[in-house]
Amino acid sequence: MPICTKNDLPAKAILENENIFVMNEERSSHQDIRPLNIAIVNLMPLKEDTELHLLRMLSNTPLQVNVTFLAIKSHISKNTSLSHLNQFYETIYDVEDQFFDGMIITGAPIELMEFEEVDYWPEICHIMEWSKTHVTSTLHLCWGAQAGLYYHYGIQKRTLDHKVFGVYAHKVYHRRVPLVRGFDDYFMAPHSRNTESISEEIRHNKELLTLADSNEVGTFLVMNGDGSQIFMMGHPEYDRMTLDKEYKRDLAKGLDIRMPVNYYPEDNPEKRPVMQWRGHANTLYTNWLNYYVYQATPYIFLGKETK
């Protein structure tokens, strides 16, 4: 089933070219099915890239997914045009009387700042508090995961000696938990971050369950008891060339950036990176939509509440 977005979203044409079914608002309004309503709080500077990455992940399911993109009102984006934001984005204050089946809070390149130093931290706190009563399950990504663990559970973060950058192996735990159903014992996923939530604090918190981690880069996937809050430290939604673009961008700026680990064949940045994480990424997002968003959301139909 399709992704439903606003008609002129630039990512729509790219997805259709990849043979992904994307439905416009007018057509979706005539469908006699219950769609999932997903809000995406997009904090990334290159918002159009993130839109495309996440819509790909949400498309691998038989469910119809209606997507609402949310931008931060208290922060002016420097890398996305105001016309794009005005046309395709709402703010939390536009939708706070609505209820969503799921929500995604993305990462942001502000991890070296303390949470309270971020200019839009109060608005992020407002969104996360609102999610407790208006969203069935919230998926937090990278900085969004660190922020969510800090806000909801008081888990601190720390700065790493060097940037975690590349594609790393992770071990799966608690394989009967539906979020990791269908996973192999180990799976690969991309990372790009300078900080980490403190794994010891996560493990000692009785409300949290670690589902995957890495000997090299620490905790990867964490959830609370009912799956209403899920935290993912990496970027399995990244496409093949995302780390390549970041690496070459930083090199061009003269920054001290290490080559991404386990990414280029023979560590040769002139060779096409190997895609080695897409299968588990698709499984993860499909499991989230199916088991924690769709099946967990009460639905009122003909006066009867079903699940």
XYZ file of C-alpha atoms in Angstrom:
307
model
C 0.000 0.000 0.000
C 1.127 3.558 -0.578
C 2.693 6.463 1.198
C 0.385 9.492 1.153
C 2.065 12.914 1.022
C 1.266 16.394 -0.172
C 0.967 16.443 -3.930
C 4.058 18.461 -4.882
C 6.581 17.110 -2.360
C 9.867 16.759 -4.322
C 10.585 13.333 -2.817
C 7.362 12.016 -4.364
C 8.749 11.949 -7.926
C 11.955 10.219 -6.796
C 10.014 7.536 -4.937
C 7.710 6.948 -7.897
C 10.771 6.533 -10.123
C 11.907 3.788 -7.706
C 8.539 2.059 -8.231
C 7.312 2.998 -4.758
C 3.569 3.693 -4.707
C 2.994 7.272 -3.525
C -0.574 8.535 -3.365
C -1.644 12.151 -3.360
C -4.037 13.643 -0.818
C -7.036 13.772 -3.141
C -6.879 10.102 -4.094
C -6.248 8.940 -0.526
C -9.384 10.729 0.676
C -11.465 8.299 -1.426
C -9.867 5.129 -0.023
C -12.212 3.088 2.174
C -9.472 1.845 4.511
C -7.966 2.949 7.780
C -4.620 4.660 7.088
C -1.869 5.109 9.638
C -1.165 8.717 10.494
C 2.544 9.297 11.077
C 4.138 12.596 12.129
C 7.807 13.169 11.307
C 9.615 15.853 13.314
C 12.393 16.619 10.857
C 15.328 18.286 12.637
C 17.941 17.532 9.979
C 19.400 20.485 8.041
C 18.944 18.836 4.608
C 15.281 18.154 5.123
C 14.522 16.940 1.614
C 17.147 14.183 1.883
C 15.678 13.056 5.209
C 12.157 13.110 3.796
C 13.253 10.757 1.031
C 15.151 8.412 3.386
C 12.260 8.021 5.813
C 9.520 7.741 3.209
C 11.452 4.853 1.640
C 11.491 3.076 4.999
C 7.780 3.622 5.586
C 6.800 2.299 2.159
C 7.611 -1.393 2.799
C 4.314 -2.390 4.347
C 0.801 -3.339 3.138
C -0.565 -0.435 5.196
C -1.449 2.992 3.836
C 0.646 5.615 5.621
C -0.357 9.269 5.760
C 2.647 11.431 6.623
C 2.649 14.856 8.271
C 6.000 16.631 8.404
C 6.618 18.854 11.413
C 9.197 21.641 11.620
C 10.366 23.522 14.678
C 8.677 26.912 15.019
C 11.318 28.342 17.376
C 14.232 27.748 14.979
C 14.977 29.164 11.525
C 16.306 26.548 9.118
C 19.367 27.715 7.150
C 19.533 24.806 4.693
C 15.922 24.391 3.581
C 13.981 27.084 1.776
C 11.182 28.866 3.575
C 8.859 28.119 0.651
C 9.462 24.356 1.100
C 8.757 24.569 4.821
C 5.638 26.679 4.327
C 4.268 24.334 1.668
C 5.004 20.943 3.165
C 5.433 21.388 6.935
C 3.267 22.054 9.954
C 4.374 22.833 13.505
C 3.380 21.119 16.722
C 1.078 24.056 17.458
C -0.869 23.365 14.252
C -1.548 19.716 15.145
C -1.455 19.458 18.930
C -5.191 18.742 19.107
C -4.734 15.747 16.771
C -3.767 12.144 17.541
C -1.153 10.188 15.590
C -0.553 6.472 15.317
C 3.198 6.993 15.196
C 5.826 9.702 15.257
C 9.496 9.884 14.247
C 11.872 12.430 15.795
C 15.012 12.664 13.680
C 18.580 13.432 14.586
C 20.174 16.876 14.383
C 23.790 18.109 14.049
C 23.800 19.701 17.507
C 25.008 16.799 19.605
C 28.092 18.574 20.993
C 25.809 21.114 22.669
C 24.197 20.410 26.006
C 20.501 19.710 25.562
C 19.455 22.856 27.424
C 21.740 24.975 25.208
C 19.803 24.078 22.061
C 17.635 27.060 21.131
C 14.594 24.891 20.424
C 14.993 22.535 23.397
C 11.794 23.822 25.114
C 9.812 23.073 21.953
C 11.329 19.580 21.668
C 10.381 18.955 25.314
C 6.854 20.121 24.527
C 6.659 17.696 21.589
C 7.968 14.767 23.644
C 5.573 15.471 26.502
C 2.665 15.826 24.046
C 3.618 12.496 22.473
C 2.798 10.672 25.718
C -0.912 11.353 25.236
C -1.249 11.927 21.485
C 1.004 9.309 19.843
C 0.823 5.519 20.115
C 4.539 4.922 19.472
C 7.395 7.382 18.964
C 10.618 6.363 17.206
C 13.613 8.549 18.137
C 16.683 8.612 15.840
C 20.320 9.455 16.686
C 20.341 12.851 18.499
C 16.581 12.491 18.799
C 17.190 9.192 20.643
C 19.720 10.779 22.976
C 17.334 13.669 23.626
C 14.408 11.311 24.235
C 16.353 9.115 26.660
C 17.448 12.233 28.535
C 13.982 13.811 28.664
C 11.948 10.699 29.479
C 14.438 8.751 31.625
C 17.224 11.119 32.655
C 19.882 9.172 30.693
C 22.985 11.325 30.259
C 25.108 11.545 27.116
C 28.878 11.893 26.758
C 31.255 13.087 24.062
C 33.293 10.399 22.295
C 37.053 10.521 21.744
C 36.435 10.528 18.017
C 33.409 10.510 15.757
C 31.585 7.221 15.239
C 31.388 7.215 11.464
C 30.734 4.252 9.226
C 28.817 0.978 9.097
C 29.055 -1.275 12.155
C 27.938 -4.745 13.229
C 25.356 -5.051 16.027
C 24.241 -8.014 18.102
C 20.541 -8.711 18.661
C 19.091 -9.516 22.092
C 15.585 -10.632 23.150
C 14.804 -12.020 19.721
C 11.180 -12.752 20.617
C 10.454 -9.040 20.981
C 8.467 -8.124 17.841
C 10.609 -5.092 17.018
C 13.549 -7.360 16.093
C 11.502 -10.227 14.712
C 13.136 -11.604 11.567
C 16.592 -10.231 12.387
C 19.777 -12.251 12.028
C 22.040 -12.684 15.067
C 24.103 -9.751 13.813
C 23.200 -6.908 11.469
C 24.901 -3.849 10.011
C 23.819 -0.223 10.376
C 25.342 3.200 9.625
C 26.348 5.709 12.320
C 27.454 9.318 12.185
C 27.748 10.929 15.632
C 30.134 12.460 18.148
C 28.260 11.544 21.328
C 26.505 8.577 22.904
C 23.897 7.918 25.545
C 25.604 6.200 28.455
C 25.008 2.460 28.051
C 25.518 1.711 31.747
C 22.667 4.061 32.682
C 20.405 2.482 30.068
C 21.108 -1.062 31.304
C 20.467 -0.080 34.921
C 17.109 1.520 34.110
C 14.420 -1.100 34.770
C 11.966 0.632 32.424
C 14.243 0.186 29.393
C 15.209 -2.867 27.354
C 18.273 -2.982 25.103
C 17.525 -4.907 21.907
C 20.795 -4.425 20.031
C 24.276 -3.094 20.689
C 27.791 -3.101 19.293
C 31.174 -3.783 20.856
C 32.531 -0.902 18.781
C 29.869 1.791 19.093
C 27.733 0.857 22.098
C 23.968 0.768 22.435
C 21.964 0.812 19.210
C 18.294 -0.032 19.867
C 16.320 0.494 23.083
C 12.623 0.501 23.936
C 10.407 0.949 26.955
C 8.068 -1.767 28.184
C 5.109 -1.192 25.867
C 6.988 0.150 22.841
C 5.472 3.608 23.115
C 9.002 5.032 23.203
C 11.711 3.508 20.964
C 15.262 4.831 20.637
C 17.655 4.076 17.764
C 21.181 5.466 17.894
C 22.207 5.030 14.258
C 20.846 5.789 10.812
C 19.585 2.621 9.099
C 17.412 4.873 6.926
C 20.509 6.275 5.168
C 20.861 5.498 1.486
C 23.981 4.116 -0.157
C 25.741 7.452 -0.734
C 24.799 9.437 2.401
C 28.028 8.768 4.313
C 30.019 9.345 1.122
C 28.482 12.803 0.700
C 29.169 13.666 4.341
C 32.772 12.435 4.168
C 33.618 14.311 0.970
C 31.795 17.441 2.158
C 33.872 17.559 5.332
C 37.092 16.852 3.427
C 36.331 19.760 1.111
C 35.891 21.986 4.160
C 39.290 20.933 5.468
C 37.811 19.261 8.540
C 39.561 16.446 10.401
C 37.284 13.607 9.331
C 38.156 9.900 9.363
C 37.142 7.660 6.487
C 33.868 5.881 7.263
C 34.477 2.392 8.665
C 33.373 -0.737 6.719
C 31.976 1.404 3.939
C 34.177 1.725 0.850
C 35.495 -1.450 -0.824
C 39.186 -1.759 0.094
C 38.828 1.615 1.888
C 38.956 3.310 -1.488
C 36.625 6.338 -1.549
C 36.626 6.243 -5.352
C 34.779 2.908 -5.265
C 31.012 2.597 -4.918
C 30.027 1.884 -1.269
C 28.530 -1.514 -0.536
C 24.882 -1.498 0.591
C 24.821 -3.905 3.537
C 22.102 -2.612 5.862
C 18.951 -2.064 3.788
C 17.327 -5.472 4.495
C 17.402 -5.109 8.282
C 16.451 -1.436 8.032
C 13.311 -2.359 6.086
C 12.492 -5.107 8.591
C 12.917 -2.750 11.535
C 10.602 -0.070 10.172
C 8.032 -2.635 9.027
C 8.041 -4.251 12.484
C 7.616 -0.855 14.122
C 4.671 0.075 11.915
C 3.005 -3.327 12.234
C 3.495 -4.286 15.894
C 3.822 -0.946 17.708
C 1.845 1.485 15.567
C -0.880 -0.430 13.712
C -1.710 -3.345 16.000
C -1.286 -1.281 19.170
C -3.542 1.596 18.129
C -7.183 1.450 19.274
C -9.588 2.013 16.406
C -13.206 3.121 16.810
C -15.310 1.482 14.111
C -19.101 1.289 14.149
C -19.113 2.113 17.827
C -16.733 -0.740 18.741
C -13.131 -0.364 19.829
C -10.843 -2.896 18.186
C -7.102 -3.434 17.911
